PDB file of C-alpha atoms and ligand atoms in Angstrom:
ATOM      1  CA  UNK W   1      -0.102  -0.061   0.316  1.00 72.00           C
ATOM      2  CA  UNK W   2       1.194   3.618  -0.825  1.00 87.00           C
ATOM      3  CA  UNK W   3       1.978   5.316   2.623  1.00 95.00           C
ATOM      4  CA  UNK W   4      -1.307   7.737   2.969  1.00 98.00           C
ATOM      5  CA  UNK W   5       0.174  11.853   2.215  1.00 98.00           C
ATOM      6  CA  UNK W   6      -0.532  14.030   5.198  1.00 98.00           C
ATOM      7  CA  UNK W   7      -1.044  17.684   4.641  1.00 98.00           C
ATOM      8  CA  UNK W   8      -1.158  20.795   7.126  1.00 98.00           C
ATOM      9  CA  UNK W   9      -4.426  23.030   6.025  1.00 98.00           C
ATOM     10  CA  UNK W  10      -3.304  26.763   7.788  1.00 97.00           C
ATOM     11  CA  UNK W  11      -6.486  27.719   9.627  1.00 96.00           C
ATOM     12  CA  UNK W  12      -5.631  30.424   7.806  1.00 95.00           C
ATOM     13  CA  UNK W  13      -7.806  28.730   5.028  1.00 97.00           C
ATOM     14  CA  UNK W  14     -10.504  28.569   6.263  1.00 97.00           C
ATOM     15  CA  UNK W  15     -10.248  32.623   7.011  1.00 95.00           C
ATOM     16  CA  UNK W  16      -8.684  34.510   4.732  1.00 88.00           C
ATOM     17  CA  UNK W  17      -9.682  37.469   2.891  1.00 90.00           C
ATOM     18  CA  UNK W  18      -9.793  34.752  -0.298  1.00 90.00           C
ATOM     19  CA  UNK W  19     -13.024  33.345  -1.714  1.00 94.00           C
ATOM     20  CA  UNK W  20     -12.930  30.509   1.623  1.00 96.00           C
ATOM     21  CA  UNK W  21     -16.956  29.018  -0.719  1.00 96.00           C
ATOM     22  CA  UNK W  22     -14.748  28.557  -3.994  1.00 97.00           C
ATOM     23  CA  UNK W  23     -11.632  27.686  -2.339  1.00 97.00           C
ATOM     24  CA  UNK W  24     -13.830  25.050  -0.215  1.00 97.00           C
ATOM     25  CA  UNK W  25     -15.506  23.194  -3.355  1.00 97.00           C
ATOM     26  CA  UNK W  26     -11.890  23.342  -5.265  1.00 98.00           C
ATOM     27  CA  UNK W  27     -10.908  20.713  -2.234  1.00 98.00           C
ATOM     28  CA  UNK W  28     -13.501  18.593  -1.871  1.00 98.00           C
ATOM     29  CA  UNK W  29     -13.013  18.015  -4.971  1.00 97.00           C
ATOM     30  CA  UNK W  30      -9.512  17.496  -4.617  1.00 98.00           C
ATOM     31  CA  UNK W  31     -10.083  14.886  -2.461  1.00 98.00           C
ATOM     32  CA  UNK W  32     -12.060  13.284  -3.854  1.00 97.00           C
ATOM     33  CA  UNK W  33     -10.118  12.867  -7.244  1.00 97.00           C
ATOM     34  CA  UNK W  34      -7.545  12.473  -5.025  1.00 97.00           C
ATOM     35  CA  UNK W  35      -9.922   9.463  -2.854  1.00 97.00           C
ATOM     36  CA  UNK W  36     -11.019   7.990  -6.233  1.00 97.00           C
ATOM     37  CA  UNK W  37      -7.305   6.899  -8.277  1.00 96.00           C
ATOM     38  CA  UNK W  38      -6.832   4.859  -4.956  1.00 97.00           C
ATOM     39  CA  UNK W  39      -4.788   7.085  -2.151  1.00 97.00           C
ATOM     40  CA  UNK W  40      -5.189   7.536   1.177  1.00 98.00           C
ATOM     41  CA  UNK W  41      -5.255  12.127   3.030  1.00 98.00           C
ATOM     42  CA  UNK W  42      -4.717  12.890   6.059  1.00 98.00           C
ATOM     43  CA  UNK W  43      -5.716  17.324   6.887  1.00 98.00           C
ATOM     44  CA  UNK W  44      -4.400  18.156   9.929  1.00 98.00           C
ATOM     45  CA  UNK W  45      -5.996  21.737  10.223  1.00 98.00           C
ATOM     46  CA  UNK W  46      -4.845  24.739  11.950  1.00 98.00           C
ATOM     47  CA  UNK W  47      -6.872  26.503  14.353  1.00 98.00           C
ATOM     48  CA  UNK W  48      -6.723  29.867  11.648  1.00 97.00           C
ATOM     49  CA  UNK W  49      -9.320  33.060  13.352  1.00 97.00           C
ATOM     50  CA  UNK W  50     -10.888  31.928  16.199  1.00 98.00           C
ATOM     51  CA  UNK W  51      -7.930  30.555  18.155  1.00 98.00           C
ATOM     52  CA  UNK W  52      -6.181  33.996  18.258  1.00 97.00           C
ATOM     53  CA  UNK W  53      -9.305  35.199  18.747  1.00 97.00           C
ATOM     54  CA  UNK W  54     -10.231  32.798  20.823  1.00 98.00           C
ATOM     55  CA  UNK W  55      -6.534  32.943  23.071  1.00 98.00           C
ATOM     56  CA  UNK W  56      -6.629  37.007  22.898  1.00 97.00           C
ATOM     57  CA  UNK W  57      -9.684  36.745  24.529  1.00 97.00           C
ATOM     58  CA  UNK W  58      -8.609  34.336  27.419  1.00 97.00           C
ATOM     59  CA  UNK W  59      -4.978  35.913  27.134  1.00 97.00           C
ATOM     60  CA  UNK W  60      -6.652  39.061  29.586  1.00 96.00           C
ATOM     61  CA  UNK W  61      -7.875  36.444  32.198  1.00 95.00           C
ATOM     62  CA  UNK W  62      -5.627  33.395  32.369  1.00 96.00           C
ATOM     63  CA  UNK W  63      -1.647  33.394  32.474  1.00 95.00           C
ATOM     64  CA  UNK W  64      -1.413  29.492  32.245  1.00 97.00           C
ATOM     65  CA  UNK W  65       0.372  29.135  27.936  1.00 97.00           C
ATOM     66  CA  UNK W  66      -1.014  25.246  28.317  1.00 97.00           C
ATOM     67  CA  UNK W  67      -4.757  26.669  28.519  1.00 98.00           C
ATOM     68  CA  UNK W  68      -4.705  28.640  26.442  1.00 98.00           C
ATOM     69  CA  UNK W  69      -2.869  26.877  23.651  1.00 98.00           C
ATOM     70  CA  UNK W  70      -5.743  24.100  25.390  1.00 98.00           C
ATOM     71  CA  UNK W  71      -8.119  26.985  22.987  1.00 98.00           C
ATOM     72  CA  UNK W  72      -6.647  26.438  20.142  1.00 98.00           C
ATOM     73  CA  UNK W  73      -6.596  22.906  19.867  1.00 98.00           C
ATOM     74  CA  UNK W  74     -10.291  22.882  20.796  1.00 98.00           C
ATOM     75  CA  UNK W  75     -10.678  25.493  17.844  1.00 98.00           C
ATOM     76  CA  UNK W  76      -8.729  23.650  15.065  1.00 98.00           C
ATOM     77  CA  UNK W  77     -11.345  20.748  16.296  1.00 98.00           C
ATOM     78  CA  UNK W  78     -13.430  22.963  15.607  1.00 98.00           C
ATOM     79  CA  UNK W  79     -11.803  23.649  12.059  1.00 98.00           C
ATOM     80  CA  UNK W  80     -11.292  19.930  11.945  1.00 98.00           C
ATOM     81  CA  UNK W  81     -14.967  18.528  12.090  1.00 98.00           C
ATOM     82  CA  UNK W  82     -15.986  21.145  10.317  1.00 98.00           C
ATOM     83  CA  UNK W  83     -14.047  19.694   7.004  1.00 98.00           C
ATOM     84  CA  UNK W  84     -14.509  15.800   8.256  1.00 98.00           C
ATOM     85  CA  UNK W  85     -18.428  17.065   7.918  1.00 98.00           C
ATOM     86  CA  UNK W  86     -17.801  18.629   4.525  1.00 97.00           C
ATOM     87  CA  UNK W  87     -15.945  15.329   3.372  1.00 98.00           C
ATOM     88  CA  UNK W  88     -18.364  12.591   5.158  1.00 98.00           C
ATOM     89  CA  UNK W  89     -21.575  14.634   3.676  1.00 97.00           C
ATOM     90  CA  UNK W  90     -20.539  13.792  -0.720  1.00 96.00           C
ATOM     91  CA  UNK W  91     -20.034  10.180   0.701  1.00 96.00           C
ATOM     92  CA  UNK W  92     -16.277  10.149   1.460  1.00 98.00           C
ATOM     93  CA  UNK W  93     -14.894   6.919   4.041  1.00 98.00           C
ATOM     94  CA  UNK W  94     -13.792   9.961   5.591  1.00 98.00           C
ATOM     95  CA  UNK W  95     -13.135   8.621   9.647  1.00 98.00           C
ATOM     96  CA  UNK W  96     -15.886   9.426  11.447  1.00 97.00           C
ATOM     97  CA  UNK W  97     -14.119  10.595  14.581  1.00 98.00           C
ATOM     98  CA  UNK W  98     -11.611  13.698  15.072  1.00 98.00           C
ATOM     99  CA  UNK W  99      -8.396  11.585  16.509  1.00 98.00           C
ATOM    100  CA  UNK W 100      -6.625  13.107  18.992  1.00 98.00           C
ATOM    101  CA  UNK W 101      -3.436  11.923  18.829  1.00 98.00           C
ATOM    102  CA  UNK W 102      -1.397  10.890  16.278  1.00 98.00           C
ATOM    103  CA  UNK W 103      -0.826   7.456  16.997  1.00 98.00           C
ATOM    104  CA  UNK W 104      -4.870   6.257  16.948  1.00 98.00           C
ATOM    105  CA  UNK W 105      -5.346   9.145  13.535  1.00 98.00           C
ATOM    106  CA  UNK W 106      -2.769   7.209  11.980  1.00 98.00           C
ATOM    107  CA  UNK W 107      -4.628   3.670  12.413  1.00 98.00           C
ATOM    108  CA  UNK W 108      -7.908   4.963  10.736  1.00 98.00           C
ATOM    109  CA  UNK W 109      -6.115   4.490   8.228  1.00 98.00           C
ATOM    110  CA  UNK W 110      -7.243   0.872   8.218  1.00 98.00           C
ATOM    111  CA  UNK W 111     -10.431   1.410   8.042  1.00 98.00           C
ATOM    112  CA  UNK W 112     -10.795   5.461   6.357  1.00 98.00           C
ATOM    113  CA  UNK W 113      -8.962   6.666   3.122  1.00 98.00           C
ATOM    114  CA  UNK W 114      -9.338  10.392   4.947  1.00 98.00           C
ATOM    115  CA  UNK W 115      -7.738  11.139   8.316  1.00 98.00           C
ATOM    116  CA  UNK W 116      -9.625  14.724   9.493  1.00 98.00           C
ATOM    117  CA  UNK W 117      -7.052  16.229  12.768  1.00 99.00           C
ATOM    118  CA  UNK W 118      -5.862  19.265  14.009  1.00 98.00           C
ATOM    119  CA  UNK W 119      -4.279  19.630  17.519  1.00 98.00           C
ATOM    120  CA  UNK W 120      -3.110  17.131  19.853  1.00 98.00           C
ATOM    121  CA  UNK W 121      -2.126  18.437  23.165  1.00 98.00           C
ATOM    122  CA  UNK W 122      -0.033  22.319  24.027  1.00 98.00           C
ATOM    123  CA  UNK W 123       3.339  23.354  22.949  1.00 97.00           C
ATOM    124  CA  UNK W 124       3.407  23.120  19.166  1.00 98.00           C
ATOM    125  CA  UNK W 125       0.945  23.985  16.501  1.00 98.00           C
ATOM    126  CA  UNK W 126      -0.643  21.960  14.055  1.00 98.00           C
ATOM    127  CA  UNK W 127       2.632  22.380  11.779  1.00 98.00           C
ATOM    128  CA  UNK W 128       4.009  19.586  14.532  1.00 98.00           C
ATOM    129  CA  UNK W 129       1.412  17.870  14.508  1.00 98.00           C
ATOM    130  CA  UNK W 130       1.348  17.654  10.931  1.00 98.00           C
ATOM    131  CA  UNK W 131       4.728  15.930  11.112  1.00 98.00           C
ATOM    132  CA  UNK W 132       3.793  13.516  14.177  1.00 98.00           C
ATOM    133  CA  UNK W 133       0.973  12.290  11.333  1.00 98.00           C
ATOM    134  CA  UNK W 134       3.569  11.829   8.165  1.00 98.00           C
ATOM    135  CA  UNK W 135       6.059   9.394  10.941  1.00 98.00           C
ATOM    136  CA  UNK W 136       2.842   7.335  12.128  1.00 98.00           C
ATOM    137  CA  UNK W 137       1.401   6.659   9.229  1.00 98.00           C
ATOM    138  CA  UNK W 138       5.093   5.917   7.446  1.00 98.00           C
ATOM    139  CA  UNK W 139       5.159   9.116   5.519  1.00 98.00           C
ATOM    140  CA  UNK W 140       8.464  10.846   4.118  1.00 95.00           C
ATOM    141  CA  UNK W 141       7.090  13.372   3.312  1.00 97.00           C
ATOM    142  CA  UNK W 142       4.522  16.345   4.457  1.00 98.00           C
ATOM    143  CA  UNK W 143       3.136  18.929   2.749  1.00 98.00           C
ATOM    144  CA  UNK W 144       2.215  22.082   4.981  1.00 98.00           C
ATOM    145  CA  UNK W 145      -0.299  24.441   2.684  1.00 98.00           C
ATOM    146  CA  UNK W 146      -0.845  27.872   4.945  1.00 96.00           C
ATOM    147  CA  UNK W 147      -0.882  31.955   3.114  1.00 94.00           C
ATOM    148  CA  UNK W 148       2.098  32.443   2.570  1.00 94.00           C
ATOM    149  CA  UNK W 149       4.132  31.433  -1.733  1.00 96.00           C
ATOM    150  CA  UNK W 150       7.374  29.801   0.534  1.00 97.00           C
ATOM    151  CA  UNK W 151       9.514  29.809   2.918  1.00 97.00           C
ATOM    152  CA  UNK W 152      11.851  33.234   3.515  1.00 96.00           C
ATOM    153  CA  UNK W 153      15.354  34.562   4.008  1.00 94.00           C
ATOM    154  CA  UNK W 154      13.664  36.641   6.224  1.00 90.00           C
ATOM    155  CA  UNK W 155       9.861  37.637   7.657  1.00 87.00           C
ATOM    156  CA  UNK W 156       8.334  39.030   4.468  1.00 86.00           C
ATOM    157  CA  UNK W 157       5.742  41.164   6.866  1.00 83.00           C
ATOM    158  CA  UNK W 158       9.265  43.338   8.634  1.00 88.00           C
ATOM    159  CA  UNK W 159      11.882  42.363   6.261  1.00 91.00           C
ATOM    160  CA  UNK W 160      11.164  44.135   2.306  1.00 91.00           C
ATOM    161  CA  UNK W 161      14.527  42.641   0.839  1.00 93.00           C
ATOM    162  CA  UNK W 162      13.381  38.737   2.229  1.00 93.00           C
ATOM    163  CA  UNK W 163      13.374  36.648  -0.955  1.00 96.00           C
ATOM    164  CA  UNK W 164      11.421  33.898  -0.797  1.00 97.00           C
ATOM    165  CA  UNK W 165      13.668  30.292  -1.163  1.00 98.00           C
ATOM    166  CA  UNK W 166      12.627  27.753  -3.417  1.00 98.00           C
ATOM    167  CA  UNK W 167      14.439  24.968  -1.776  1.00 98.00           C
ATOM    168  CA  UNK W 168      17.155  24.848   1.080  1.00 98.00           C
ATOM    169  CA  UNK W 169      17.657  21.012   4.028  1.00 98.00           C
ATOM    170  CA  UNK W 170      15.449  21.385   7.236  1.00 98.00           C
ATOM    171  CA  UNK W 171      18.942  22.399   8.829  1.00 97.00           C
ATOM    172  CA  UNK W 172      19.175  25.923   6.963  1.00 97.00           C
ATOM    173  CA  UNK W 173      15.518  26.373   7.601  1.00 97.00           C
ATOM    174  CA  UNK W 174      15.832  25.443  11.547  1.00 97.00           C
ATOM    175  CA  UNK W 175      18.654  27.891  11.365  1.00 95.00           C
ATOM    176  CA  UNK W 176      15.080  31.021  10.059  1.00 94.00           C
ATOM    177  CA  UNK W 177      12.959  29.626  12.198  1.00 94.00           C
ATOM    178  CA  UNK W 178      15.188  29.625  15.487  1.00 93.00           C
ATOM    179  CA  UNK W 179      14.746  26.496  18.411  1.00 94.00           C
ATOM    180  CA  UNK W 180      12.367  27.773  20.679  1.00 95.00           C
ATOM    181  CA  UNK W 181       7.948  26.506  20.919  1.00 95.00           C
ATOM    182  CA  UNK W 182       6.453  29.385  20.072  1.00 95.00           C
ATOM    183  CA  UNK W 183       3.733  31.072  22.431  1.00 95.00           C
ATOM    184  CA  UNK W 184       0.163  30.490  21.974  1.00 96.00           C
ATOM    185  CA  UNK W 185      -1.152  32.051  18.844  1.00 93.00           C
ATOM    186  CA  UNK W 186       2.338  33.371  17.556  1.00 92.00           C
ATOM    187  CA  UNK W 187       2.399  32.423  13.902  1.00 87.00           C
ATOM    188  CA  UNK W 188       5.984  31.473  11.888  1.00 89.00           C
ATOM    189  CA  UNK W 189       6.959  30.512   8.314  1.00 89.00           C
ATOM    190  CA  UNK W 190       6.484  27.024  10.360  1.00 96.00           C
ATOM    191  CA  UNK W 191       6.705  25.706  13.981  1.00 97.00           C
ATOM    192  CA  UNK W 192      10.229  25.388  14.892  1.00 97.00           C
ATOM    193  CA  UNK W 193       8.733  22.474  16.534  1.00 98.00           C
ATOM    194  CA  UNK W 194       7.688  20.788  13.324  1.00 98.00           C
ATOM    195  CA  UNK W 195      11.133  21.422  11.998  1.00 98.00           C
ATOM    196  CA  UNK W 196      12.915  19.495  14.758  1.00 98.00           C
ATOM    197  CA  UNK W 197      10.598  16.855  14.816  1.00 98.00           C
ATOM    198  CA  UNK W 198      10.968  16.233  10.797  1.00 98.00           C
ATOM    199  CA  UNK W 199      14.560  16.643  11.507  1.00 98.00           C
ATOM    200  CA  UNK W 200      14.234  13.542  13.674  1.00 97.00           C
ATOM    201  CA  UNK W 201      12.874  11.947  11.733  1.00 95.00           C
ATOM    202  CA  UNK W 202      14.710  13.067   8.363  1.00 97.00           C
ATOM    203  CA  UNK W 203      11.676  13.811   6.949  1.00 98.00           C
ATOM    204  CA  UNK W 204      11.165  16.230   3.438  1.00 98.00           C
ATOM    205  CA  UNK W 205       8.779  19.524   3.623  1.00 98.00           C
ATOM    206  CA  UNK W 206       6.943  20.616   1.074  1.00 98.00           C
ATOM    207  CA  UNK W 207       5.751  24.565   1.792  1.00 98.00           C
ATOM    208  CA  UNK W 208       3.146  25.863  -0.641  1.00 98.00           C
ATOM    209  CA  UNK W 209      -0.021  28.497  -0.720  1.00 97.00           C
ATOM    210  CA  UNK W 210      -3.104  26.720  -0.043  1.00 98.00           C
ATOM    211  CA  UNK W 211      -4.937  29.309  -1.374  1.00 97.00           C
ATOM    212  CA  UNK W 212      -3.858  28.464  -5.090  1.00 98.00           C
ATOM    213  CA  UNK W 213      -5.565  24.516  -5.613  1.00 98.00           C
ATOM    214  CA  UNK W 214      -3.297  23.526  -8.336  1.00 98.00           C
ATOM    215  CA  UNK W 215       0.056  24.346  -5.361  1.00 98.00           C
ATOM    216  CA  UNK W 216      -1.929  22.217  -3.355  1.00 98.00           C
ATOM    217  CA  UNK W 217      -2.743  19.671  -6.275  1.00 98.00           C
ATOM    218  CA  UNK W 218       1.246  19.150  -7.758  1.00 98.00           C
ATOM    219  CA  UNK W 219       2.558  18.878  -3.970  1.00 98.00           C
ATOM    220  CA  UNK W 220       0.268  15.894  -3.760  1.00 96.00           C
ATOM    221  CA  UNK W 221       0.754  14.456  -7.507  1.00 95.00           C
ATOM    222  CA  UNK W 222       4.100  14.444  -6.441  1.00 94.00           C
ATOM    223  CA  UNK W 223       4.781  17.285  -9.444  1.00 96.00           C
ATOM    224  CA  UNK W 224       6.701  19.865  -9.019  1.00 96.00           C
ATOM    225  CA  UNK W 225       5.057  23.133  -7.363  1.00 98.00           C
ATOM    226  CA  UNK W 226       5.766  26.423  -6.643  1.00 98.00           C
ATOM    227  CA  UNK W 227       6.063  26.387  -3.094  1.00 98.00           C
ATOM    228  CA  UNK W 228       9.515  25.567  -0.707  1.00 98.00           C
ATOM    229  CA  UNK W 229      10.317  22.606  -0.686  1.00 98.00           C
ATOM    230  CA  UNK W 230      12.867  21.264   3.169  1.00 98.00           C
ATOM    231  CA  UNK W 231      14.988  17.987   2.348  1.00 97.00           C
ATOM    232  CA  UNK W 232      16.336  16.445   4.826  1.00 96.00           C
ATOM    233  CA  UNK W 233      20.466  16.309   5.034  1.00 86.00           C
TER     234      UNK W 233
HETATM  235  P1  UTP R 301      -2.884  26.209  14.830  1.00 94.42           P
HETATM  236  O1  UTP R 301      -1.363  24.947  14.635  1.00 94.42           O
HETATM  237  O2  UTP R 301      -3.083  27.670  14.133  1.00 94.42           O
HETATM  238  O3  UTP R 301      -1.540  27.925  14.718  1.00 94.42           O
HETATM  239  O4  UTP R 301      -2.920  26.098  16.316  1.00 94.42           O
HETATM  240  P2  UTP R 301      -0.629  28.457  13.754  1.00 94.42           P
HETATM  241  O5  UTP R 301      -0.078  26.573  12.804  1.00 94.42           O
HETATM  242  O6  UTP R 301       0.552  29.456  13.730  1.00 94.42           O
HETATM  243  O7  UTP R 301      -1.839  29.473  12.511  1.00 94.42           O
HETATM  244  P3  UTP R 301      -2.640  28.453  11.471  1.00 94.42           P
HETATM  245  O8  UTP R 301      -3.376  27.777  11.209  1.00 94.42           O
HETATM  246  O9  UTP R 301      -1.785  28.672  10.442  1.00 94.42           O
HETATM  247  O10 UTP R 301      -3.531  30.215  11.664  1.00 94.42           O
HETATM  248  C1  UTP R 301      -3.449  27.654  17.471  1.00 94.42           C
HETATM  249  C2  UTP R 301      -1.641  27.388  18.349  1.00 94.42           C
HETATM  250  O11 UTP R 301      -3.499  26.462  18.238  1.00 94.42           O
HETATM  251  C3  UTP R 301      -2.853  25.934  20.261  1.00 94.42           C
HETATM  252  C4  UTP R 301      -0.824  26.654  19.780  1.00 94.42           C
HETATM  253  O12 UTP R 301      -1.350  27.887  20.883  1.00 94.42           O
HETATM  254  C5  UTP R 301      -1.444  27.066  18.192  1.00 94.42           C
HETATM  255  O13 UTP R 301      -0.828  28.751  18.719  1.00 94.42           O
HETATM  256  N1  UTP R 301      -2.391  24.906  19.494  1.00 94.42           N
HETATM  257  C6  UTP R 301      -2.797  23.776  18.223  1.00 94.42           C
HETATM  258  C7  UTP R 301      -1.214  23.648  20.895  1.00 94.42           C
HETATM  259  O14 UTP R 301      -1.178  23.984  21.378  1.00 94.42           O
HETATM  260  N2  UTP R 301      -0.563  22.152  20.117  1.00 94.42           N
HETATM  261  C8  UTP R 301      -1.714  21.872  19.158  1.00 94.42           C
HETATM  262  O15 UTP R 301      -1.384  20.324  18.051  1.00 94.42           O
HETATM  263  C9  UTP R 301      -2.237  22.521  18.021  1.00 94.42           C
END
């Protein structure tokens, strides 16, 4: 059996300025097509706006970082439920639960073609969950679909000289992201914990702008895609 393909869908893809309804329809079509070709797919959905706003609101009253992370996790699971329901509605063979561990998620592929999940534990983001899910499902790579076109040499929002990178190694990526865990709700090109775990298991990462469904399709089909390819050493 070909290993399942794992894709992290940043929460910004569900709450951005693009035409979300059209995007969801295209995403669903892409997944149905992939399943129709006998492939298995794991979707790890980020928290987006509800996570950010929930964490921001709670942070006025709650100081415990783990508790704030739990609010973010609840938002990721809300979004995962949305996608899971959307796929079940049209008869996809999608797992009927949102698993809370990547081990359990990987086991669900014995029965289902599609597994949708959100966050698992405090201390990291869904980028890291997607890496752990790929590792547990025996997959050699993970696709991180976000709302930027590439990994940049520096944060493009703060630095006009930031250049997009087409290809780099995991260690080079770690030099950009640093090693320190993000704060609850803090965003980064790729979560440093995800990079660390990818180094530990030698996983390849593709980072791309998921608002353009064609880029997701290219990466799913193993074709060259517009974005950043991160290779183990
Ligand atoms: P996200 O995975 O959505 O963060 O988790 P992100 O990737 O930065 O944001 P989007 O999805 O691209 O917009 C949101 C928050 O939920 C908590 C963290 O606080 C994180 O910042 N979280 C999520 C966890 O603590 N553990 C998880 O496994 C997932």
